Short mmCIF file of C-alpha atoms in Angstrom, two decimals:
data_model
loop_
_atom_site.label_atom_id
_atom_site.label_comp_id
_atom_site.label_asym_id
_atom_site.label_seq_id
_atom_site.Cartn_x
_atom_site.Cartn_y
_atom_site.Cartn_z
CA MET A 1 8.78 102.60 -20.16
CA ASN A 2 5.77 104.84 -20.85
CA ALA A 3 2.16 104.42 -20.05
CA THR A 4 1.18 102.74 -23.28
CA ASP A 5 3.63 99.89 -23.37
CA THR A 6 3.29 98.16 -20.03
CA GLY A 7 4.31 95.00 -21.74
CA ARG A 8 1.38 94.09 -23.86
CA GLY A 9 2.53 92.51 -27.07
CA ALA A 10 0.70 92.35 -30.36
CA GLU A 11 -2.80 93.51 -29.73
CA ALA A 12 -5.12 90.72 -30.67
CA ALA A 13 -8.84 90.93 -30.43
CA GLY A 14 -10.73 89.07 -27.73
CA PRO A 15 -10.10 88.61 -24.03
CA VAL A 16 -6.60 88.23 -22.59
CA VAL A 17 -7.73 85.49 -20.27
CA ARG A 18 -10.67 83.17 -20.87
CA MET A 19 -11.71 80.35 -18.63
CA GLU A 20 -14.33 77.88 -19.86
CA LYS A 21 -16.07 75.43 -17.59
CA VAL A 22 -13.00 75.00 -15.42
CA ASN A 23 -13.29 72.37 -12.71
CA LYS A 24 -10.78 71.26 -10.11
CA HIS A 25 -10.94 68.86 -7.20
CA TYR A 26 -8.71 68.31 -4.22
CA GLY A 27 -9.80 64.82 -3.31
CA PRO A 28 -13.54 65.10 -2.48
CA LEU A 29 -13.35 68.89 -2.28
CA HIS A 30 -14.71 70.53 -5.44
CA VAL A 31 -12.53 73.59 -5.25
CA LEU A 32 -13.33 75.14 -8.63
CA GLN A 33 -16.83 74.63 -9.97
CA ASP A 34 -17.65 75.41 -13.61
CA ILE A 35 -15.66 78.62 -13.62
CA GLU A 36 -16.47 80.94 -16.53
CA LEU A 37 -14.37 84.08 -16.64
CA GLU A 38 -13.23 86.51 -19.31
CA VAL A 39 -10.79 89.31 -18.67
CA ALA A 40 -10.54 91.95 -21.34
CA ARG A 41 -7.36 93.77 -22.35
CA GLY A 42 -6.55 96.51 -19.81
CA GLU A 43 -9.19 95.33 -17.42
CA VAL A 44 -8.51 95.11 -13.66
CA VAL A 45 -10.46 92.27 -12.05
CA VAL A 46 -10.41 91.89 -8.31
CA VAL A 47 -11.37 88.48 -6.93
CA LEU A 48 -12.90 88.60 -3.49
CA GLY A 49 -14.28 85.91 -1.27
CA PRO A 50 -13.94 84.22 2.10
CA SER A 51 -10.91 82.01 2.84
CA GLY A 52 -11.18 78.66 1.19
CA SER A 53 -13.50 79.92 -1.54
CA GLY A 54 -11.00 78.87 -4.26
CA LYS A 55 -9.87 82.37 -5.30
CA SER A 56 -6.16 81.63 -4.91
CA THR A 57 -6.54 78.41 -6.73
CA LEU A 58 -8.34 80.11 -9.56
CA CYS A 59 -5.49 82.62 -9.85
CA ARG A 60 -2.89 79.84 -9.89
CA THR A 61 -4.68 77.82 -12.61
CA ILE A 62 -4.31 80.71 -15.04
CA ASN A 63 -0.55 79.96 -15.44
CA ARG A 64 -1.01 76.32 -14.59
CA LEU A 65 0.83 76.36 -11.26
CA GLU A 66 -2.25 74.35 -10.41
CA PRO A 67 -3.42 71.91 -13.05
CA ILE A 68 -7.15 71.70 -13.73
CA ASP A 69 -9.34 68.59 -14.00
CA ASP A 70 -11.42 69.71 -16.96
CA GLY A 71 -12.39 72.86 -18.87
CA SER A 72 -10.07 75.11 -20.81
CA ILE A 73 -8.07 78.21 -20.17
CA TYR A 74 -6.97 80.51 -22.96
CA ILE A 75 -4.28 83.20 -22.71
CA ASP A 76 -4.68 85.72 -25.52
CA GLY A 77 -6.60 83.16 -27.53
CA VAL A 78 -4.01 80.36 -27.07
CA LYS A 79 -5.06 77.32 -25.07
CA LEU A 80 -2.88 76.66 -22.03
CA PRO A 81 -0.74 73.60 -22.89
CA GLU A 82 -0.34 70.73 -20.51
CA GLU A 83 3.42 70.71 -19.90
CA GLY A 84 6.77 71.32 -21.50
CA LYS A 85 8.27 74.15 -23.52
CA ALA A 86 5.03 75.47 -24.87
CA LEU A 87 3.71 75.92 -21.36
CA ALA A 88 6.95 77.67 -20.30
CA ARG A 89 6.58 80.05 -23.26
CA LEU A 90 3.02 80.91 -22.36
CA ARG A 91 3.98 81.43 -18.68
CA ALA A 92 6.52 84.01 -19.76
CA ASP A 93 3.58 86.07 -20.93
CA VAL A 94 1.77 85.88 -17.59
CA GLY A 95 3.33 87.78 -14.69
CA MET A 96 2.76 86.41 -11.25
CA VAL A 97 3.14 88.00 -7.89
CA PHE A 98 2.97 85.71 -4.89
CA GLN A 99 1.81 86.18 -1.33
CA SER A 100 5.25 85.19 -0.05
CA PHE A 101 7.19 87.19 -2.68
CA ASN A 102 9.36 84.18 -3.68
CA LEU A 103 12.32 86.29 -4.81
CA PHE A 104 15.25 84.05 -5.80
CA ALA A 105 17.01 83.96 -2.42
CA HIS A 106 20.53 83.46 -3.81
CA LYS A 107 20.36 86.22 -6.41
CA SER A 108 20.73 89.98 -5.96
CA ILE A 109 17.74 92.24 -6.46
CA LEU A 110 19.00 93.29 -9.90
CA GLU A 111 19.63 89.62 -10.93
CA ASN A 112 16.16 88.70 -9.74
CA VAL A 113 14.69 91.13 -12.27
CA THR A 114 17.14 90.41 -15.14
CA LEU A 115 17.00 86.59 -14.86
CA GLY A 116 13.86 86.18 -16.85
CA PRO A 117 14.71 88.54 -19.68
CA ILE A 118 18.21 87.05 -20.06
CA LYS A 119 17.45 83.36 -19.61
CA VAL A 120 13.96 83.12 -21.04
CA LYS A 121 13.94 85.84 -23.70
CA GLY A 122 17.65 85.79 -24.52
CA MET A 123 18.08 89.53 -23.88
CA LYS A 124 21.63 90.90 -23.70
CA LYS A 125 22.80 91.53 -20.14
CA ALA A 126 23.39 95.24 -20.65
CA GLU A 127 19.92 95.67 -22.08
CA ALA A 128 18.32 93.60 -19.29
CA ASP A 129 20.21 95.66 -16.65
CA LYS A 130 18.84 98.84 -18.20
CA LEU A 131 15.31 97.49 -18.26
CA ALA A 132 15.61 96.21 -14.65
CA MET A 133 16.89 99.56 -13.44
CA GLU A 134 14.00 101.32 -15.07
CA LEU A 135 11.55 98.97 -13.44
CA LEU A 136 13.29 99.04 -10.03
CA THR A 137 13.29 102.85 -10.16
CA ARG A 138 9.57 102.79 -10.97
CA VAL A 139 8.77 100.59 -7.96
CA GLY A 140 11.16 102.68 -5.82
CA VAL A 141 13.86 100.16 -4.86
CA ALA A 142 16.60 100.99 -7.36
CA ASN A 143 19.00 101.83 -4.53
CA GLN A 144 18.77 98.32 -3.21
CA LYS A 145 19.79 96.65 -6.47
CA ASP A 146 22.93 94.89 -5.13
CA LYS A 147 21.35 93.50 -1.98
CA LEU A 148 19.99 90.06 -1.41
CA PRO A 149 16.20 89.63 -0.95
CA ALA A 150 16.53 88.70 2.72
CA GLN A 151 18.08 92.16 3.38
CA LEU A 152 14.94 93.96 2.19
CA SER A 153 11.71 94.64 4.00
CA GLY A 154 8.62 92.66 2.95
CA GLY A 155 7.13 95.61 1.15
CA GLN A 156 10.37 96.22 -0.80
CA GLN A 157 10.61 92.54 -1.67
CA GLN A 158 7.09 92.50 -2.99
CA ARG A 159 7.76 95.60 -5.13
CA VAL A 160 10.84 93.81 -6.54
CA ALA A 161 8.64 90.83 -7.28
CA ILE A 162 6.35 93.14 -9.23
CA ALA A 163 9.34 94.50 -11.13
CA ARG A 164 10.54 90.96 -11.84
CA ALA A 165 7.17 90.03 -13.34
CA LEU A 166 6.97 93.28 -15.36
CA ALA A 167 10.41 92.67 -16.82
CA MET A 168 8.86 89.90 -18.91
CA ARG A 169 6.46 92.43 -20.40
CA PRO A 170 3.54 90.17 -19.59
CA LYS A 171 0.12 90.32 -21.24
CA VAL A 172 -1.51 89.92 -17.85
CA MET A 173 -0.42 90.17 -14.27
CA LEU A 174 -1.75 87.80 -11.58
CA PHE A 175 -1.57 88.89 -7.97
CA ASP A 176 -2.17 86.12 -5.43
CA GLU A 177 -2.87 87.89 -2.18
CA PRO A 178 0.10 90.21 -2.65
CA THR A 179 -0.30 92.09 0.67
CA SER A 180 -1.40 89.26 2.96
CA ALA A 181 2.03 88.54 4.24
CA LEU A 182 3.02 92.17 4.79
CA ASP A 183 3.16 94.24 7.93
CA PRO A 184 0.35 96.81 7.92
CA GLU A 185 2.65 99.75 7.36
CA MET A 186 4.03 98.17 4.19
CA ILE A 187 0.73 97.29 2.56
CA GLN A 188 0.13 100.79 1.20
CA GLU A 189 3.44 101.00 -0.69
CA VAL A 190 2.63 97.80 -2.54
CA LEU A 191 -0.92 98.83 -3.25
CA ASP A 192 0.22 102.19 -4.56
CA THR A 193 2.49 100.40 -7.01
CA MET A 194 -0.42 98.21 -8.13
CA VAL A 195 -2.78 101.18 -8.51
CA GLY A 196 -0.13 102.83 -10.68
CA LEU A 197 0.02 99.75 -12.91
CA ALA A 198 -3.74 99.63 -13.16
CA GLN A 199 -3.87 103.26 -14.21
CA GLU A 200 -1.30 102.58 -16.94
CA GLY A 201 -3.59 100.03 -18.48
CA MET A 202 -2.09 96.74 -17.32
CA THR A 203 -4.48 93.79 -17.45
CA MET A 204 -4.61 92.51 -13.89
CA ILE A 205 -6.29 89.79 -11.91
CA VAL A 206 -5.91 90.46 -8.22
CA VAL A 207 -6.84 88.12 -5.40
CA THR A 208 -6.96 90.26 -2.31
CA HIS A 209 -8.65 91.20 0.94
CA GLU A 210 -7.94 94.86 0.40
CA MET A 211 -11.36 96.36 -0.23
CA GLY A 212 -9.80 99.77 -0.61
CA PHE A 213 -7.88 98.62 -3.60
CA ALA A 214 -10.92 96.94 -5.08
CA ARG A 215 -12.92 100.21 -4.83
CA LYS A 216 -10.16 102.37 -6.17
CA ALA A 217 -8.59 100.33 -8.98
CA ALA A 218 -10.91 97.52 -10.01
CA ASP A 219 -13.06 97.63 -13.17
CA ARG A 220 -14.91 94.58 -11.95
CA VAL A 221 -15.22 92.64 -8.73
CA VAL A 222 -15.63 88.85 -8.96
CA PHE A 223 -17.03 87.33 -5.82
CA MET A 224 -16.33 83.65 -5.15
CA SER A 225 -17.69 81.37 -2.54
CA ASP A 226 -17.28 77.54 -2.14
CA GLY A 227 -15.40 77.22 -5.40
CA ALA A 228 -17.91 79.01 -7.57
CA ILE A 229 -18.23 82.53 -8.92
CA VAL A 230 -21.34 83.78 -7.18
CA GLU A 231 -21.57 87.22 -8.65
CA GLN A 232 -19.60 89.82 -10.47
CA ALA A 233 -20.17 93.56 -10.84
CA ALA A 234 -18.50 96.92 -10.95
CA PRO A 235 -17.00 97.69 -7.51
CA GLN A 236 -19.40 100.53 -6.77
CA GLU A 237 -22.36 98.33 -7.46
CA PHE A 238 -20.94 95.26 -5.66
CA PHE A 239 -20.16 97.10 -2.50
CA THR A 240 -23.36 99.10 -2.29
CA ASN A 241 -25.84 96.68 -3.72
CA PRO A 242 -24.68 93.04 -3.54
CA GLN A 243 -27.20 90.63 -5.07
CA SER A 244 -26.41 87.26 -3.46
CA ASP A 245 -26.91 86.36 0.20
CA ARG A 246 -23.35 85.09 0.44
CA ALA A 247 -21.91 88.30 -0.83
CA LYS A 248 -24.16 90.28 1.61
CA ASP A 249 -22.99 88.06 4.41
CA PHE A 250 -19.32 88.47 3.37
CA LEU A 251 -19.56 92.25 3.15
CA GLY A 252 -21.55 92.40 6.39
CA LYS A 253 -18.74 90.67 8.26
CA LEU A 254 -16.23 93.09 6.85
CA ILE A 255 -18.09 96.17 7.94
CA THR A 256 -18.72 95.03 11.51
CA HIS A 257 -14.99 94.57 12.12
CA MET B 1 60.47 52.80 19.40
CA ASP B 2 63.29 51.28 17.36
CA ALA B 3 60.92 48.55 16.24
CA TYR B 4 58.45 51.16 15.00
CA LEU B 5 61.18 53.12 13.21
CA SER B 6 62.33 49.98 11.47
CA LEU B 7 58.72 49.37 10.33
CA TRP B 8 58.89 52.81 8.63
CA GLU B 9 62.23 51.92 7.12
CA THR B 10 60.74 48.78 5.55
CA TYR B 11 57.18 49.85 4.74
CA GLY B 12 57.24 53.62 4.88
CA GLY B 13 57.38 54.14 1.14
CA GLN B 14 54.72 51.50 0.51
CA MET B 15 52.44 53.02 3.10
CA LEU B 16 52.67 56.44 1.54
CA SER B 17 52.31 55.20 -2.00
CA THR B 18 49.33 53.01 -1.24
CA PHE B 19 47.67 55.74 0.80
CA TRP B 20 48.22 58.01 -2.22
CA THR B 21 46.23 55.40 -4.15
CA ASN B 22 43.41 55.81 -1.64
CA LEU B 23 43.42 59.56 -2.18
CA GLN B 24 43.42 59.10 -5.96
CA LEU B 25 40.52 56.63 -5.75
CA THR B 26 38.66 59.13 -3.59
CA PHE B 27 39.40 62.07 -5.87
CA TRP B 28 38.13 60.49 -9.08
CA ALA B 29 35.24 58.66 -7.44
CA ALA B 30 34.16 61.87 -5.66
CA ILE B 31 33.95 63.83 -8.91
CA ALA B 32 32.20 61.09 -10.80
CA SER B 33 29.74 60.13 -8.05
CA PHE B 34 28.94 63.76 -7.31
CA LEU B 35 28.01 64.32 -11.00
CA LEU B 36 26.08 61.07 -11.17
CA GLY B 37 24.42 61.87 -7.88
CA THR B 38 23.33 65.29 -9.14
CA LEU B 39 21.86 63.66 -12.26
CA LEU B 40 20.01 61.11 -10.09
CA ALA B 41 18.69 63.89 -7.81
CA LEU B 42 17.46 65.78 -10.91
CA MET B 43 15.71 62.60 -12.00
CA ARG B 44 14.09 62.14 -8.61
CA ILE B 45 12.65 65.70 -8.61
CA SER B 46 11.79 65.77 -12.33
CA PRO B 47 8.18 66.08 -13.54
CA VAL B 48 8.55 62.83 -15.52
CA PRO B 49 7.26 59.87 -13.52
CA SER B 50 9.44 57.24 -15.29
CA LEU B 51 12.60 59.27 -14.52
CA ARG B 52 11.54 59.66 -10.91
CA TRP B 53 10.94 55.92 -10.69
CA ALA B 54 14.32 55.08 -12.28
CA GLY B 55 16.13 57.47 -9.96
CA ALA B 56 14.44 55.98 -6.91
CA ALA B 57 15.15 52.43 -8.09
CA TYR B 58 18.88 53.23 -8.59
CA VAL B 59 19.17 54.71 -5.16
CA ASN B 60 17.34 51.90 -3.43
CA ILE B 61 19.37 49.19 -5.18
CA PHE B 62 22.86 50.59 -4.75
CA ARG B 63 22.41 52.20 -1.38
CA ASN B 64 21.33 48.86 -0.01
CA THR B 65 24.06 46.77 -1.58
CA PRO B 66 27.26 46.27 0.40
CA LEU B 67 30.19 48.12 -1.21
CA THR B 68 32.37 44.99 -0.85
CA ILE B 69 29.97 43.15 -3.14
CA ILE B 70 29.96 45.91 -5.73
CA LEU B 71 33.74 46.02 -5.82
CA THR B 72 34.15 42.25 -5.84
CA PHE B 73 31.60 42.15 -8.67
CA GLY B 74 33.87 44.51 -10.60
CA VAL B 75 36.77 42.16 -10.43
CA LEU B 76 35.11 38.78 -10.56
CA VAL B 77 32.35 39.54 -13.02
CA LEU B 78 33.18 42.63 -14.97
CA PHE B 79 36.80 41.62 -15.40
CA GLY B 80 36.72 37.91 -14.64
CA VAL B 81 33.72 37.04 -16.80
CA PHE B 82 33.26 39.88 -19.23
CA ARG B 83 36.94 40.83 -19.55
CA VAL B 84 36.21 44.51 -19.16
CA THR B 85 39.48 46.24 -19.85
CA LEU B 86 39.87 49.95 -19.11
CA ALA B 87 43.61 49.95 -19.26
CA SER B 88 46.26 47.67 -20.73
CA ASP B 89 48.12 47.82 -17.46
CA PHE B 90 46.75 45.14 -15.08
CA ASN B 91 46.82 47.26 -11.94
CA LEU B 92 45.55 50.40 -13.64
CA ASN B 93 42.61 48.33 -14.93
CA PHE B 94 41.62 47.27 -11.42
CA PHE B 95 42.15 50.83 -10.21
CA ARG B 96 39.72 52.12 -12.78
CA ILE B 97 37.20 49.37 -12.21
CA ALA B 98 37.37 50.22 -8.48
CA ILE B 99 36.64 53.87 -9.26
CA ILE B 100 33.55 52.80 -11.16
CA GLY B 101 32.42 50.63 -8.26
CA LEU B 102 33.00 53.44 -5.71
CA THR B 103 31.16 55.82 -8.01
CA ILE B 104 28.12 53.64 -8.52
CA TYR B 105 27.75 53.12 -4.76
CA HIS B 106 28.38 56.68 -3.55
CA ALA B 107 26.30 58.29 -6.25
CA ALA B 108 23.25 56.93 -4.46
CA PHE B 109 24.35 58.73 -1.30
CA PHE B 110 25.25 61.92 -3.03
CA CYS B 111 21.86 61.85 -4.68
CA GLU B 112 20.12 61.65 -1.34
CA ALA B 113 22.37 64.37 0.17
CA ILE B 114 21.55 66.72 -2.70
CA ARG B 115 17.87 65.83 -2.39
CA SER B 116 17.99 66.82 1.26
CA GLY B 117 19.37 70.10 0.01
CA VAL B 118 16.47 70.45 -2.45
CA ASN B 119 14.11 70.05 0.49
CA THR B 120 15.66 73.16 2.11
CA VAL B 121 14.54 75.20 -0.96
CA PRO B 122 10.98 76.45 -0.46
CA LEU B 123 8.43 75.36 -3.07
CA GLY B 124 7.81 79.05 -3.86
CA GLN B 125 11.29 79.27 -5.45
CA ALA B 126 10.41 76.64 -8.04
CA GLU B 127 6.99 78.23 -8.60
CA ALA B 128 8.52 81.65 -9.17
CA ALA B 129 11.03 80.11 -11.60
CA ARG B 130 8.24 78.42 -13.55
CA ALA B 131 6.13 81.57 -13.47
CA ILE B 132 8.73 83.61 -15.32
CA GLY B 133 8.84 80.92 -18.01
CA LEU B 134 11.75 78.71 -17.06
CA SER B 135 11.13 75.04 -17.86
CA PHE B 136 12.30 72.26 -15.56
CA LEU B 137 16.00 72.03 -16.38
CA PRO B 138 16.80 75.76 -16.48
CA ALA B 139 14.78 76.25 -13.30
CA ALA B 140 16.76 73.43 -11.64
CA ARG B 141 20.07 74.70 -12.89
CA ILE B 142 19.63 78.38 -12.21
CA VAL B 143 17.30 78.49 -9.22
CA ILE B 144 16.95 75.20 -7.38
CA LEU B 145 20.33 73.37 -7.46
CA PRO B 146 22.48 76.40 -6.52
CA GLN B 147 20.37 76.84 -3.39
CA ALA B 148 20.14 73.09 -2.81
CA PHE B 149 23.94 72.56 -2.95
CA ARG B 150 24.39 75.40 -0.43
CA GLY B 151 21.84 73.76 1.81
CA ALA B 152 23.39 70.32 1.48
CA ILE B 153 27.07 71.09 2.16
CA ALA B 154 27.08 69.24 5.50
CA PRO B 155 25.45 66.01 4.19
CA ILE B 156 27.64 66.17 1.04
CA GLY B 157 30.63 66.46 3.33
CA ASN B 158 29.44 63.41 5.21
CA VAL B 159 29.24 61.35 2.00
CA LEU B 160 32.70 62.58 0.97
CA ILE B 161 34.12 61.51 4.35
CA ALA B 162 32.49 58.07 4.00
CA LEU B 163 33.92 57.83 0.50
CA ILE B 164 37.47 58.58 1.70
CA LYS B 165 37.22 55.82 4.28
CA ASN B 166 35.43 53.43 1.95
CA SER B 167 38.30 53.70 -0.51
CA THR B 168 39.95 51.00 1.69
CA VAL B 169 37.31 48.54 0.43
CA ALA B 170 39.06 48.73 -2.98
CA THR B 171 41.20 45.99 -1.56
CA ALA B 172 38.27 43.72 -2.38
CA GLY B 173 38.64 44.96 -5.91
CA SER B 174 42.34 43.87 -6.10
CA VAL B 175 43.71 47.41 -5.80
CA ALA B 176 46.86 47.86 -3.77
CA GLU B 177 45.79 50.43 -1.24
CA ILE B 178 46.57 51.29 2.41
CA SER B 179 44.50 48.55 4.10
CA GLY B 180 46.18 45.94 1.95
CA THR B 181 49.53 47.31 3.08
CA MET B 182 48.32 47.21 6.63
CA LYS B 183 47.48 43.55 6.29
CA VAL B 184 50.93 42.78 4.94
CA MET B 185 52.64 44.74 7.72
CA MET B 186 50.53 42.90 10.33
CA GLU B 187 51.63 39.63 8.87
CA PHE B 188 55.31 40.35 8.91
CA ARG B 189 55.56 42.73 11.85
CA PRO B 190 53.14 41.53 14.53
CA ASP B 191 55.53 43.00 17.15
CA VAL B 192 54.21 46.46 16.32
CA GLY B 193 50.59 45.42 15.66
CA ILE B 194 48.82 48.18 17.59
CA PRO B 195 51.12 50.98 16.28
CA ILE B 196 50.42 49.77 12.71
CA PHE B 197 46.67 50.19 13.25
CA LEU B 198 47.13 53.61 14.90
CA THR B 199 49.41 54.81 12.08
CA VAL B 200 46.94 53.91 9.38
CA ALA B 201 44.14 55.43 11.44
CA VAL B 202 46.10 58.68 11.82
CA PHE B 203 46.55 58.84 8.02
CA PHE B 204 42.81 58.96 7.58
CA VAL B 205 42.26 61.35 10.48
CA ILE B 206 44.70 63.77 8.96
CA VAL B 207 42.74 63.84 5.73
CA VAL B 208 39.20 63.53 7.06
CA LEU B 209 39.42 66.09 9.85
CA PRO B 210 40.01 69.12 7.59
CA VAL B 211 37.22 67.93 5.25
CA GLY B 212 34.78 67.88 8.21
CA MET B 213 35.89 71.25 9.45
CA LEU B 214 35.76 72.82 6.02
CA THR B 215 32.27 71.57 5.27
CA THR B 216 30.98 72.75 8.67
CA TYR B 217 32.54 76.16 7.98
CA LEU B 218 31.19 76.35 4.43
CA SER B 219 27.71 75.19 5.39
CA LYS B 220 27.44 78.20 7.71
CA LYS B 221 29.17 80.64 5.43
CA LEU B 222 27.28 79.72 2.30
CA ALA B 223 23.83 79.21 3.91
CA VAL B 224 21.13 80.97 1.81
CA ALA B 225 19.59 83.84 3.80
CA ARG B 226 15.79 83.62 3.78
#
């Protein structure tokens, strides 16, 4: 796999992800408030914000792991369907990396990566194995291919999870706090993999607390607080010159620690 | 001792052949109720509310109905009223009706055993399956159920053990099985009453004990590492 075909299919004009007036409630809690967001092809958007600001929920609505109350979400111009086969098809185009890895616990590392291509895309096993080995080599865990997920370290599992998502050749990759469950010494290996992806032109939406990654790899920082997008800017501008009080407060707390 | 040996001379063959009937009832009912139970468990975890409701209704109705009533219903209503005939042979017909009764009843328990296994599978597994584009049935078949079965071996074993023992209730469904033989023996040979009970009990212990040991062994060996 070379730098130009990190999985993006037919190049259509317009944003890869578009959210229009998206609202979601958990009971009385208005967890997403009139969210408007567009992510262009090849763009890396990092979503920052305090805990409970709705950033994980926002990420999970994009492939409808969380349903929304109203508003619309478009993936590459196609409106996210409610349920059923059409939704499954669209999800195949959206890669997702979870905080807790969620590798299929009863499948080997290789099978974790080939399952999607074989079962969802109908790829031949030999072809899927070849693709999986390329991806596992790229994330540096090819030598673990026959092990079960529980036999790998957290950092290795998360890199396999990235390979599993990439195997579907997604149009966009969602990262829901991918390093939050990792021991400190394993965070860097996962971030390095993600920086590599960003440099290759993958469209990425990353919910994280890793400011280093935001500075290094993000094209844009989206700052959320209390379920709303408060401000968005290029990382350099956001970190040096935040506009809103809530962003200043958030960044202030980070620096004092 | 001589009295006990003469009991075997008279009833030995009948005991073995009727106990063989119990094992056959168990075998077929186990396969059928496991399949039906899996289907019910799928309904109960499905995203379709009406299927979930139907699955829950089935379980709550049949789990809470005495097995004797279900098997008697098979004979008196299915056969007696509606003349349901599954075999031209009279006894084979009752045997098959009894299998249906045992299946209907135990499917509710298999369903709940499998569902307890589903609860051992973290939600993230289903989310990951959906995220790569698997819809409900493929996700259940490839990701959820294989892990759920492995997490439910002990409760599935318990249902199987209950089914083996409950096969004696088929007497209520006019099937000649071991507890019927026991009743006959008690009637004609009250001199060895307690040995008769113990003999029949030992028959079941011999079959049930290995099932229990095997399921305990398998539930450890096949546990999904997390």
